[in-house]
Coordinates of C-alpha atoms in Angstrom, one line a residue:
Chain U
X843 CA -26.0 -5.0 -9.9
X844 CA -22.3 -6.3 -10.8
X845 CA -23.9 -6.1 -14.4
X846 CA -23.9 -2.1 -13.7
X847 CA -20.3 -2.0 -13.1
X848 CA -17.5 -0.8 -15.6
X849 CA -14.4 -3.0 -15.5
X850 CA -11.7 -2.4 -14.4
X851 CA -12.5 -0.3 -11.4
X852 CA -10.4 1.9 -9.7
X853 CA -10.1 1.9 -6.0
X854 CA -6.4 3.0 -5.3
X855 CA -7.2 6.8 -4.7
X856 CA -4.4 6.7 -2.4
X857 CA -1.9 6.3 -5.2
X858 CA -3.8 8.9 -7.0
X859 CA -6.8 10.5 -7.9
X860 CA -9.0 10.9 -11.6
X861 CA -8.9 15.0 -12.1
X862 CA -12.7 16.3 -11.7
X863 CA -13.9 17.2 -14.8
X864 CA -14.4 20.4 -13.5
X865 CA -10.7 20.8 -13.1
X866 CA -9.6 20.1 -16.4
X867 CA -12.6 22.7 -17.4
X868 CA -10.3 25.4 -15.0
X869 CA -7.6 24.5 -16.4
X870 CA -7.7 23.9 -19.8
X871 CA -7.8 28.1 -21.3
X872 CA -4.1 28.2 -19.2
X873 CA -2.8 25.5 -22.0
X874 CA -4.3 27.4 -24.8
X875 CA -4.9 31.6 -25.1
X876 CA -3.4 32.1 -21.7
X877 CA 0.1 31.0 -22.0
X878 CA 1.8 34.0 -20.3
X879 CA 5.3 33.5 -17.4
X880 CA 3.5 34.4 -14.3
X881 CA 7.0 35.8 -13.3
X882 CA 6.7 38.7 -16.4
X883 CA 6.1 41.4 -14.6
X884 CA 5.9 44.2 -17.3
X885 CA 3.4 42.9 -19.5
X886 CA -0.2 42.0 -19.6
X887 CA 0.7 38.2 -20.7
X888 CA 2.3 38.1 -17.1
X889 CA -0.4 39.8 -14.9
X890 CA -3.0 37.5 -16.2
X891 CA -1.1 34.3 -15.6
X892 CA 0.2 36.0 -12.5
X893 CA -3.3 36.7 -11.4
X894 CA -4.3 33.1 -11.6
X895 CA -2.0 32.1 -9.7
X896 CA -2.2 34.1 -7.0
X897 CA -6.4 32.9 -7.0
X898 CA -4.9 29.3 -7.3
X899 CA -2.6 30.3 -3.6
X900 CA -5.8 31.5 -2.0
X901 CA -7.9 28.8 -2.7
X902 CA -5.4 26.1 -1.6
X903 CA -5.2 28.4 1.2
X904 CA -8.5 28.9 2.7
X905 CA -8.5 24.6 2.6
X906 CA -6.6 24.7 4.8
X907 CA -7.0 28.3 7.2
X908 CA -3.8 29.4 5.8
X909 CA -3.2 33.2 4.3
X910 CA -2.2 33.1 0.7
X911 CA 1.2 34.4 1.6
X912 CA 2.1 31.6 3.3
X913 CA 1.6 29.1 -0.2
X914 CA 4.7 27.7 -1.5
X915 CA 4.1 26.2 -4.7
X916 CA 6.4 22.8 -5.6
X917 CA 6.2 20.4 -7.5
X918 CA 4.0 18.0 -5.2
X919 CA 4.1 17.0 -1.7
X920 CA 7.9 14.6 -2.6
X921 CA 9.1 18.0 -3.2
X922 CA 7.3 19.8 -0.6
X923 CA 8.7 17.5 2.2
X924 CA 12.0 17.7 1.0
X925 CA 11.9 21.6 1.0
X926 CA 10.8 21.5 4.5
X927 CA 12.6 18.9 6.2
X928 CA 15.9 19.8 4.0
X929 CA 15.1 24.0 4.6
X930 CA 14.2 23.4 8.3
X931 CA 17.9 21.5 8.9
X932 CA 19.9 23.9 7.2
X933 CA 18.2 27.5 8.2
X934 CA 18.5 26.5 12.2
X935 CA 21.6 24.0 12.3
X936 CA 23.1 26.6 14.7
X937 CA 19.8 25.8 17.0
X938 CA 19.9 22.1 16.7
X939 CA 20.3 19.1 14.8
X940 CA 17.6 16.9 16.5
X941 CA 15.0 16.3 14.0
X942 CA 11.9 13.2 15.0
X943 CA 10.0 11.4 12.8
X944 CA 8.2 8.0 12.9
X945 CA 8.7 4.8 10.9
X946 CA 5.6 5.0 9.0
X947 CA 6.1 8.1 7.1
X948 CA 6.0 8.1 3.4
X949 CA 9.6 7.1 2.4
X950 CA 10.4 10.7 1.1
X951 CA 10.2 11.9 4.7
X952 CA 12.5 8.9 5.8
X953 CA 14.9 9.0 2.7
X954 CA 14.9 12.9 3.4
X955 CA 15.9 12.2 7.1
X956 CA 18.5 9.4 6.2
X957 CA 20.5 11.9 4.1
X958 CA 20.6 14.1 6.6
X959 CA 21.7 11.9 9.1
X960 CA 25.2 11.3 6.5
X961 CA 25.3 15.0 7.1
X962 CA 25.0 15.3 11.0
X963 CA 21.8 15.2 11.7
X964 CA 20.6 13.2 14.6
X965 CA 17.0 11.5 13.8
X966 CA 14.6 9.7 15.8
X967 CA 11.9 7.3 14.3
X968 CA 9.5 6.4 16.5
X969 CA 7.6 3.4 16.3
X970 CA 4.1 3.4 16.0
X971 CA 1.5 1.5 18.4
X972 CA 0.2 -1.2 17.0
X973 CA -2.8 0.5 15.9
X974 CA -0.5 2.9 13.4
X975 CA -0.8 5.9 16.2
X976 CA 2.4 7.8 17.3
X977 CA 2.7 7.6 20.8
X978 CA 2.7 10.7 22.0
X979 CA 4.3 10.3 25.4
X980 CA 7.4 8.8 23.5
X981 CA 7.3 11.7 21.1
X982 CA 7.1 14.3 24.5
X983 CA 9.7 12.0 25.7
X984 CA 12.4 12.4 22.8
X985 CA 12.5 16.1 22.5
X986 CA 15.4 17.6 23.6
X987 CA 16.6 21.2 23.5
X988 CA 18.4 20.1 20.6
X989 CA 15.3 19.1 18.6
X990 CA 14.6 21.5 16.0
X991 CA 11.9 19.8 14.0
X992 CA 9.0 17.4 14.3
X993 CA 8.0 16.0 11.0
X994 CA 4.4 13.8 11.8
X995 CA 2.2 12.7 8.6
X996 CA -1.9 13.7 9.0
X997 CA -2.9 10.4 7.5
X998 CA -0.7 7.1 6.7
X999 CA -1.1 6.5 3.0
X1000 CA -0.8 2.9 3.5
X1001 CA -2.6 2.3 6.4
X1002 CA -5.3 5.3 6.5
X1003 CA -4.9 6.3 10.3
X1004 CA -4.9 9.7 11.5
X1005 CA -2.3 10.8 13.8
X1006 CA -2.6 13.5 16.6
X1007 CA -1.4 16.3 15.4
X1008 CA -3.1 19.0 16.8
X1009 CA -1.1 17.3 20.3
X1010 CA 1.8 17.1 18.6
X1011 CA 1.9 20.7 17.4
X1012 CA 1.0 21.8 20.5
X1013 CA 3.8 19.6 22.4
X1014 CA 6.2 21.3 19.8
X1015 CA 5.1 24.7 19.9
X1016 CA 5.3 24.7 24.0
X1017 CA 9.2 23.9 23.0
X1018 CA 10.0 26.0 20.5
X1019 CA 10.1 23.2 17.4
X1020 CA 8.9 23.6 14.7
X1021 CA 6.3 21.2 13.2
X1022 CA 5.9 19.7 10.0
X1023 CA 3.4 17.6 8.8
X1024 CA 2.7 15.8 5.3
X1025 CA -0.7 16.3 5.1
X1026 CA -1.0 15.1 1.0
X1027 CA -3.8 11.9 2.1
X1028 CA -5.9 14.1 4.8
X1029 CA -6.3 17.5 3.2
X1030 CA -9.8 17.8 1.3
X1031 CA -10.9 14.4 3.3
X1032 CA -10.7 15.5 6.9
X1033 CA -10.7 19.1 7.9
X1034 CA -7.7 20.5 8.7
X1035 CA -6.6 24.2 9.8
X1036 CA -3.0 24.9 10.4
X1037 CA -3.8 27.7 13.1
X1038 CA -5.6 25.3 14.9
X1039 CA -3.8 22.3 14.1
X1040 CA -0.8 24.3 15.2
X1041 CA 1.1 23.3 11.9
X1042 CA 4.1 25.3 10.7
X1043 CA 5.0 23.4 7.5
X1044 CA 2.2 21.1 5.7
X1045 CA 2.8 19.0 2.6
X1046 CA 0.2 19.4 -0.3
X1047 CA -0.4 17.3 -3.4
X1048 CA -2.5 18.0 -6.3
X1049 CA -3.5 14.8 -7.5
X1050 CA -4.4 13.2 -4.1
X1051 CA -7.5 15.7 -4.6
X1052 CA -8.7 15.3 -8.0
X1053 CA -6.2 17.6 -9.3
X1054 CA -3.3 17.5 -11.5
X1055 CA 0.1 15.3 -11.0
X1056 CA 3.2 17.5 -10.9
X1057 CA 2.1 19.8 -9.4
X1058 CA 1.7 20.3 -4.7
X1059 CA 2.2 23.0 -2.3
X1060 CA 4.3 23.5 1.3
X1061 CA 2.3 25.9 3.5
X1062 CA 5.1 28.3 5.4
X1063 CA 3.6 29.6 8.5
X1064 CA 4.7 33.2 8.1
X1065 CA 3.4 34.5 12.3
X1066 CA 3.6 33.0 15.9
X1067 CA 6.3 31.4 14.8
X1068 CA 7.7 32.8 11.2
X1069 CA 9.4 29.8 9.6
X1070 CA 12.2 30.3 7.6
X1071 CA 13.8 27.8 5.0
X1072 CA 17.1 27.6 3.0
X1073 CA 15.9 27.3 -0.8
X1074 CA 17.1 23.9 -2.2
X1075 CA 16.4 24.7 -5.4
X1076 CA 18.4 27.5 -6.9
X1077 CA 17.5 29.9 -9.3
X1078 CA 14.8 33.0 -10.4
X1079 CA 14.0 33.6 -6.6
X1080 CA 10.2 32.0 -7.2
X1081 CA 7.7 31.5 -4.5
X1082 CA 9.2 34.6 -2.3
X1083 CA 12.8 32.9 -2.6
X1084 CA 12.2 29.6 -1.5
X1085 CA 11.3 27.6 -5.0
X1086 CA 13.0 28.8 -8.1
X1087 CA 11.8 27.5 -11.2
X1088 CA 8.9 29.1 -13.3
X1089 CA 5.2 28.7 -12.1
X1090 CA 3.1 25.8 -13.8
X1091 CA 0.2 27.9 -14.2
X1092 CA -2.3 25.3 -15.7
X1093 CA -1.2 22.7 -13.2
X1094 CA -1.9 25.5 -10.4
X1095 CA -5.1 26.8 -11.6
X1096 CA -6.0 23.1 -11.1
X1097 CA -4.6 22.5 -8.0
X1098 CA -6.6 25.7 -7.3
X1099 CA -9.6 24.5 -8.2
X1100 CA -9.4 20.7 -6.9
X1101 CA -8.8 23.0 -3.5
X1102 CA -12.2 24.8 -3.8
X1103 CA -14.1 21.6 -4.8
X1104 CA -12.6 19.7 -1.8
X1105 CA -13.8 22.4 0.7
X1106 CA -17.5 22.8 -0.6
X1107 CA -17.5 18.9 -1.0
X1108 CA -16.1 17.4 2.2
X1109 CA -18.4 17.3 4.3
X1110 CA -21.1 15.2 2.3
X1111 CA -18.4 13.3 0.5
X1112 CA -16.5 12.1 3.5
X1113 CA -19.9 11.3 4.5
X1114 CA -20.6 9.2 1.5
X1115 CA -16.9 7.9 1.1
X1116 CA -17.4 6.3 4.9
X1117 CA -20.7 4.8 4.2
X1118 CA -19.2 2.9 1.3
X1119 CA -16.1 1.6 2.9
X1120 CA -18.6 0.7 5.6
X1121 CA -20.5 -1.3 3.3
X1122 CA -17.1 -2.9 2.0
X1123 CA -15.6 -3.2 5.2
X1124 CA -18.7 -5.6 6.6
X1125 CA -19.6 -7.4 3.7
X1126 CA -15.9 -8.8 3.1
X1127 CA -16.3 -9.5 7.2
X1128 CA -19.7 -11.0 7.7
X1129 CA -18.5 -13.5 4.5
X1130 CA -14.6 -14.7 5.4
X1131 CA -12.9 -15.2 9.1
X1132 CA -9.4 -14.5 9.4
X1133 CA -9.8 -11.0 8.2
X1134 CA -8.1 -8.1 10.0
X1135 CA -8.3 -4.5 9.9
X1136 CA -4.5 -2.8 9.9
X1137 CA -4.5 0.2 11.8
X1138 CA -7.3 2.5 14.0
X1139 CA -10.7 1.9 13.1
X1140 CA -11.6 5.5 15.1
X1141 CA -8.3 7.3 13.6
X1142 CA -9.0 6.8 10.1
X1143 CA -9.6 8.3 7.0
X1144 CA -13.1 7.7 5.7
X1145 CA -12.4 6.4 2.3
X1146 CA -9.5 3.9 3.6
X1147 CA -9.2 0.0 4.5
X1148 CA -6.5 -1.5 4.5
X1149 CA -7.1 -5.6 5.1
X1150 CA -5.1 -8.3 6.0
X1151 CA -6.2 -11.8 4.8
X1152 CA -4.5 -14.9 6.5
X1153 CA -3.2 -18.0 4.4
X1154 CA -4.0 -16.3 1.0
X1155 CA -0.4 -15.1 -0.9
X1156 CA -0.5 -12.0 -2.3
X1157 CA 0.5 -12.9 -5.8
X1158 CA -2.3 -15.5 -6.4
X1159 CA -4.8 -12.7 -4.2
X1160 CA -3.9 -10.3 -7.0
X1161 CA -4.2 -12.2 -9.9
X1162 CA -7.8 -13.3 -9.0
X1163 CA -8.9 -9.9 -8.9
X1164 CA -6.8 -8.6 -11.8
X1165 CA -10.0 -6.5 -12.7
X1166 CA -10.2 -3.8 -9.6
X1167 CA -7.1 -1.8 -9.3
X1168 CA -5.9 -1.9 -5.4
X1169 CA -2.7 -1.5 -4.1
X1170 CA -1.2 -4.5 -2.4
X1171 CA 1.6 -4.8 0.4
X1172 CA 2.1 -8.8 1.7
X1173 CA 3.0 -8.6 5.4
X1174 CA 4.7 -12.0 4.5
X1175 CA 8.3 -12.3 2.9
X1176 CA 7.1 -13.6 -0.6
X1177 CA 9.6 -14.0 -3.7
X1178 CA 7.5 -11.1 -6.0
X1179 CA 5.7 -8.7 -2.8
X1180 CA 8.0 -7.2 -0.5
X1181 CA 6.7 -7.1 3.1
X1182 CA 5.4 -3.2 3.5
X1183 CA 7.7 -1.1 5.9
X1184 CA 4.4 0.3 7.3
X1185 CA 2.3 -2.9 8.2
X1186 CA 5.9 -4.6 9.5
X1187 CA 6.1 -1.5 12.5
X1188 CA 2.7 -2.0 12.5
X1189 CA 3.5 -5.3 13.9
X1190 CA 1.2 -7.3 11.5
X1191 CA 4.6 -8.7 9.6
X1192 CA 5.1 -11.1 13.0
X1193 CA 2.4 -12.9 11.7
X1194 CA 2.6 -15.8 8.9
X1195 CA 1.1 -15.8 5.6
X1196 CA -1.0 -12.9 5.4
X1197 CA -1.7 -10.7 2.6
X1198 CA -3.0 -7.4 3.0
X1199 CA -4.9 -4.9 0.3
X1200 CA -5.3 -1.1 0.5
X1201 CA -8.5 0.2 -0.8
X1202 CA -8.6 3.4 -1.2
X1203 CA -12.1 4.7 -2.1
X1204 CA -12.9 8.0 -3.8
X1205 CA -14.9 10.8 -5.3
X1206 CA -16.2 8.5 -8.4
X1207 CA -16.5 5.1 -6.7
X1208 CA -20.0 4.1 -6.3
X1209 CA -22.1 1.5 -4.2
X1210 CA -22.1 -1.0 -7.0
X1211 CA -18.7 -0.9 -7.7
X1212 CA -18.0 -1.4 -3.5
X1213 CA -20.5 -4.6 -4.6
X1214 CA -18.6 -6.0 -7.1
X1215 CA -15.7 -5.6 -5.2
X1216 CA -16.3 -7.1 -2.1
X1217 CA -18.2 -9.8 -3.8
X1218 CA -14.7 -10.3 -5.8
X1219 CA -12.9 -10.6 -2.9
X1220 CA -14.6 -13.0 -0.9
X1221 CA -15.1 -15.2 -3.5
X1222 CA -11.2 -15.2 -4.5
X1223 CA -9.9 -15.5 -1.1
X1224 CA -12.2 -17.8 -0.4
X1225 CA -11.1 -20.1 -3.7
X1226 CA -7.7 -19.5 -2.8
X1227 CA -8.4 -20.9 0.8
X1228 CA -9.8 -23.5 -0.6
X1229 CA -6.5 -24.3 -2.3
X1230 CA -4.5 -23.6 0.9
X1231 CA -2.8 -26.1 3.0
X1232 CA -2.2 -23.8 6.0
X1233 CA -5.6 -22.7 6.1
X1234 CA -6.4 -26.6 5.8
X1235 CA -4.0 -26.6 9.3
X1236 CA -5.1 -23.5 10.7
X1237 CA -8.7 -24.9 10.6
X1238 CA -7.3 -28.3 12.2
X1239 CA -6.1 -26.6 15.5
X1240 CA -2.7 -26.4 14.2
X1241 CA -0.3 -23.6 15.1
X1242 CA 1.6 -22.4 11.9
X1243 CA 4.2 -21.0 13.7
X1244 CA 5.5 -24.7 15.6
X1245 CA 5.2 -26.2 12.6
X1246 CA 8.9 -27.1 11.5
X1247 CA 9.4 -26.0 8.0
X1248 CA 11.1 -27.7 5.2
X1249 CA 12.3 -25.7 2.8
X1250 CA 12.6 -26.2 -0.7
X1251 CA 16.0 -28.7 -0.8
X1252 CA 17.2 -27.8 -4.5
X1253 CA 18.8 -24.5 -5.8
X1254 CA 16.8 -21.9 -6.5
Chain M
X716 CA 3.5 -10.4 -14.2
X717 CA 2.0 -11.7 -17.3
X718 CA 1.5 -15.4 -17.3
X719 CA 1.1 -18.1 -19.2
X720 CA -2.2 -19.5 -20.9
X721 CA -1.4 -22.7 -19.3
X722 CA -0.8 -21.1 -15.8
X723 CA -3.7 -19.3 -16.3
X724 CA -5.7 -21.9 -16.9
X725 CA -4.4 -24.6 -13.5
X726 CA -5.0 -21.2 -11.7
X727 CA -8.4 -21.2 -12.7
X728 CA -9.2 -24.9 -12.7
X729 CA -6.9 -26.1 -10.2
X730 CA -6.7 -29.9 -11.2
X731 CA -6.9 -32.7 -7.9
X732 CA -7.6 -29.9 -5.3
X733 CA -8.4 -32.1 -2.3
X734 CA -7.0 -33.9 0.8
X735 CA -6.4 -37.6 1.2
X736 CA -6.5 -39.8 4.5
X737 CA -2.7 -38.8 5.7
X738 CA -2.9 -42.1 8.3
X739 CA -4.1 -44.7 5.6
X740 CA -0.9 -47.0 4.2
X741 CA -1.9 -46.1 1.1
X742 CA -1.2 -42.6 1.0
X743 CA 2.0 -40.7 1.1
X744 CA 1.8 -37.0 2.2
X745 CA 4.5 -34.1 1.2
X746 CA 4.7 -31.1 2.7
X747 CA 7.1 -28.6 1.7
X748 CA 8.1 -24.8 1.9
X749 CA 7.7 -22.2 4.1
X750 CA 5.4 -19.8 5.1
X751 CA 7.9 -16.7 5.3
X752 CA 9.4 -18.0 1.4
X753 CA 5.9 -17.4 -0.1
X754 CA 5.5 -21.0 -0.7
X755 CA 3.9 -23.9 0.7
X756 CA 2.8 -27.2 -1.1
X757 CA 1.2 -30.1 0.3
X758 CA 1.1 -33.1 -2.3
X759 CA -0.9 -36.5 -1.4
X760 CA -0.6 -39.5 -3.7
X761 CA -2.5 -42.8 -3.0
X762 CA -1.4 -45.8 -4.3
X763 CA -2.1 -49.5 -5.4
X764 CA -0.2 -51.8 -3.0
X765 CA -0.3 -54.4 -5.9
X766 CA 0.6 -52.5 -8.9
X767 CA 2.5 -49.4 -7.2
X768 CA 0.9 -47.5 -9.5
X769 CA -0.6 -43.8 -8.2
X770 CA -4.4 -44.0 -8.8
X771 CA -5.1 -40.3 -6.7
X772 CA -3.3 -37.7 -6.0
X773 CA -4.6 -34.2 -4.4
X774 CA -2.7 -31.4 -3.7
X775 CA -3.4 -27.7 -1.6
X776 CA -1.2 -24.6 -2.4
X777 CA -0.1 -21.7 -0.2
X778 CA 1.6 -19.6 -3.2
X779 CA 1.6 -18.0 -6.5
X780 CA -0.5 -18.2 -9.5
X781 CA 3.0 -20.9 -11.3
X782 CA 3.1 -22.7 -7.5
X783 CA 0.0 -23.2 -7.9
X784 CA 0.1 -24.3 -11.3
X785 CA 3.1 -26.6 -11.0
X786 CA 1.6 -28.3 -8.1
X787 CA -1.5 -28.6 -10.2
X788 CA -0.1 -29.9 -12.8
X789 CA 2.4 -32.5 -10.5
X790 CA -0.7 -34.3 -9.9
X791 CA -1.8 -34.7 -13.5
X792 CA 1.4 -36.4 -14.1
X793 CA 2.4 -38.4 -11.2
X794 CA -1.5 -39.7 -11.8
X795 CA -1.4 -43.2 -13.6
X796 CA 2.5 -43.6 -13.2
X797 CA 4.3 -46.2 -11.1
X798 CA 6.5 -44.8 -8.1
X799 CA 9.5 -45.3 -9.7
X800 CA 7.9 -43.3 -12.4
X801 CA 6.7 -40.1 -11.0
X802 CA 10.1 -40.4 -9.7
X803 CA 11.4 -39.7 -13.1
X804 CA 9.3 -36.2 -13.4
X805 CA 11.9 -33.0 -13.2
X806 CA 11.4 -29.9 -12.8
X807 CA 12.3 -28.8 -16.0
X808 CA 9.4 -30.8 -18.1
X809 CA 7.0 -28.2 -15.4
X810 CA 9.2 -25.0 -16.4
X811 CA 8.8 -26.1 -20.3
X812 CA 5.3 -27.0 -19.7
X813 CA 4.1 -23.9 -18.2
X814 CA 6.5 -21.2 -19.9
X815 CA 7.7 -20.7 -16.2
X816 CA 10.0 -17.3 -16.3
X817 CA 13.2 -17.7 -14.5
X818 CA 11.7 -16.0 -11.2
X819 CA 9.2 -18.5 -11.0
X820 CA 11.5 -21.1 -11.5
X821 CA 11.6 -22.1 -7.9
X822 CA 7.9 -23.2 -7.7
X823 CA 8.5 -25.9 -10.0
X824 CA 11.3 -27.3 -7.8
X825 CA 9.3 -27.2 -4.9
X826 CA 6.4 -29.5 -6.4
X827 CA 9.4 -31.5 -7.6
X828 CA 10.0 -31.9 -3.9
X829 CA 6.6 -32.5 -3.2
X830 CA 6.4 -35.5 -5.3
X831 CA 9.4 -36.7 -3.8
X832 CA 8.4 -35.8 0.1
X833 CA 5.0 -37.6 -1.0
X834 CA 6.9 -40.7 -2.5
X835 CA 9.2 -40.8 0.3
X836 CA 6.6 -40.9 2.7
X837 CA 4.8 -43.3 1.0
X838 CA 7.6 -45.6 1.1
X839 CA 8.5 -45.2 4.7
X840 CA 5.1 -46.5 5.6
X841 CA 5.3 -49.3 3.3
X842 CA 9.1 -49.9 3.3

């Protein structure tokens, strides 16, 4: 089987995704013949581009239950978040200046947050259960009549889990706030509908979905309630006056596209997706102990695991499987692999000498490759082990964390 | 992080992976680093009560691909060399033997200290 497999493989579709072939077929005439400003009104050049377009808004919209109306395009889901979070704070500062958010956010959430904290802004991060779920009692319990926004991600990119939100939109639209949510890792993997999800602002990616980079969306619920934002981009009045700039067209048609595929696809790929991280998940655990899930196995994405393996370092766990692309994050202090913000609220930082792995399985991974991989990784960590001291200690009853250190004595 | 043939090549055949009797006379055990530094070496030597020469040495590494490597290669050397010998070893000579980078520098001072917490303990037992 291993034989079968095409080195290196990829299996970091969190990071990003290979376009479908099928995309890059959409989207290919829009580089060429049809090269037209979708914001040229008075020509044919225009309406064609413009035209695309506005079938790219629609497709991205029914993903998600949306009305085409309500489809800000950006520049990907970085952007997006920042146009909510940023719009949100300045169009109802008279309202409020509470905003809440949670530690585990992607960090252009909590670097969008942090700014406007220099600028007034009063911010809660809530810590996540151990299990990467917001809790939503603490969530109830930290809105005030100040709080104007709740920004809550669908799925952790690090961790996989899904969060609550359909709760959490509920709990904010019995108050009045309005809810955001980065939904860039969930949408075209787990079905999600902003009506029923009660969403008002939702963070879109391209290339999460097999689309093109550069290119995301920000859904604007437009009734019951109508959000409004302050532009942060300034400019041609784009997008309805809330994105100036003019329209990537070919990047759109794409994201357009990858939309469409993801909503006739879903169902039998998140089928397939969770039957292979299934297979990955218990072949690396019936081989190795001291494994460890991070996060919900219930509340997760079906294409995500992300893995904690005790007394291996992260470096030397990377370098023996320098053929499968993976992301890594050490829960351990280490001189090259910063601890990950996301597994240290998670808790799983307390522990010593771990190193964790995100796979992140997607639309072109197959069973053989989830094989090779897992075989891979049992048979480095268990090399590694081999090599370890403190898994030498851990197996002779001895607690790591009594044990009284001694530091290197020379200067680094 | 691109490394060095030589790194590449302890990391693949680690040289004297093992574990020696830590309560025979013979033996002298180091342990250093830290868990929460990224690093931890344990390097064993035995030696010849007659001779003082080290005739085994073993090591396990919790580290790097160069940790791994300088502790590797620690027990080459120290093998076949009187105390007072493997004394002598630096870390330098394991930088300029393994084209360490200067971030990885610090891995070669820690298996310096392991051969010295190994010697040390060696000669407590048999001071």
């Amino acid at each position: 089987m291993a034989s079968e497999v095409k080195l290196p493989i990829y299996m970091d579709n969190h990071a990003t995704t290979r376009v479908d072939p099928r995309v890059i077929e959409a989207m290919l005439p829009y580089f060429g013949e049809i090269y037209g400003n979708a914001a040229s009104r008075n020509h044919e050049f225009g309406w064609v581009a413009e035209q695309a377009v506005e079938t790219a808004r629609e497709q991205v919209a029914k993903l998600i239950g949306a009305t085409a109306k309500e489809i800000v395009i950006t520049s990907g889901a970085t952007e997006s978040n920042n146009l909510a979070i940023k719009g949100v704070a300045e169009m109802y500062r008279e309202k409020g200046n509470h905003i809440i958010t949670q530690m585990t956010e992607h960090k252009c959430v909590l670097d969008t947050c942090k700014r406007l904290e220099k600028h007034g802004y009063r911010v809660t991060y809530l810590a996540p259960q151990t299990d990467g779920l917001v809790n939503v009692k603490e969530l109830e319990a930290a809105m005030t009549p100040e709080t104007i926004l709740v920004s809550i991600m669908a799925a952790n990119n690090e961790v996989g889990v899904l969060q609550p939100i359909r709760e959490i939109g509920k709990l904010c639209h019995e108050r009045g706030i309005i809810f955001h949510s980065d939904i860039a890792q969930a949408i075209g993997k787990v079905p999600i509908n902003v009506i029923d999800d009660n969403i008002d602002l939702a963070s879109i990616s391209a290339h999460k979905i097999y689309g093109p980079k550069g290119v995301g969306a920000l859904y604007v619920r437009r009734r019951n309630p109508r959000v409004q934002l302050v532009a942060q981009m300034d400019g041609g009045g784009h997008e309805r006056g809330m994105r100036s700039g003019t329209l990537n067209v070919p990047g759109i048609v794409g994201m357009g596209k990858a939309c469409e595929l993801a909503g006739e696809e879903m169902a039998v790929e998140s089928k397939r997706l969770l039957a292979l991280r299934e297979s990955l998940r218990k072949q690396i655990f019936s081989e190795l102990d001291e494994v460890f899930v991070n996060g919900s196995m219930e509340h997760r994405l079906p294409g995500s695991l992300n893995i904690s393996f005790a007394y291996v370092e992260g470096e030397s766990l990377l370098m023996g499987i320098n053929d499968i692309a993976v992301s890594s994050g050490s829960a351990c202090t280490s001189a090259t692999l910063e601890p990950s913000y996301v597994l240290k609220a998670l808790g799983a930082g307390d522990e010593l000498a771990h190193s964790s792995i995100r796979f992140g399985l997607g639309r072109f991974n197959t069973q053989a490759e989830v094989d090779y991989v897992a075989k891979k990784i049992v048979d480095v960590v268990r090399k590694l082990r081999e090599l370890s001291p403190l898994y030498e200690m851990h197996k002779e009853g001895i607690d790591l964390s009594k044990v009284k250190w001694q530091a290197e004595t020379a200067a680094h | 992080m691109a490394y060095s043939d030589k790194v590449l090549d302890h990391y693949t055949n680690p040289r004297n992976v093992g574990t020696l009797d830590k309560n025979s006379g013979e033996v002298g055990t180091g342990l250093v680093g830290a868990p929460e530094c990224g690093d931890v070496m344990k390097l064993q030597i035995r030696v010849n009560p007659a001779t003082n020469v080290i005739e085994e040495a073993k090591f396990k590494t919790f580290g790097c691909g160069s940790a791994i490597a300088s502790s590797s290669l620690a027990t080459e050397w120290v093998k076949g060399k009187t105390v007072d010998e493997a004394l002598q070893i630096r870390n330098t000579d394991i930088v300029k033997e393994l084209s360490l980078p200067p971030v990885k520098i610090h891995c070669s001072v820690l298996a310096e200290d392991a051969i010295r917490a190994a010697i040390s303990d060696w000669k407590k037992k048999n001071g």
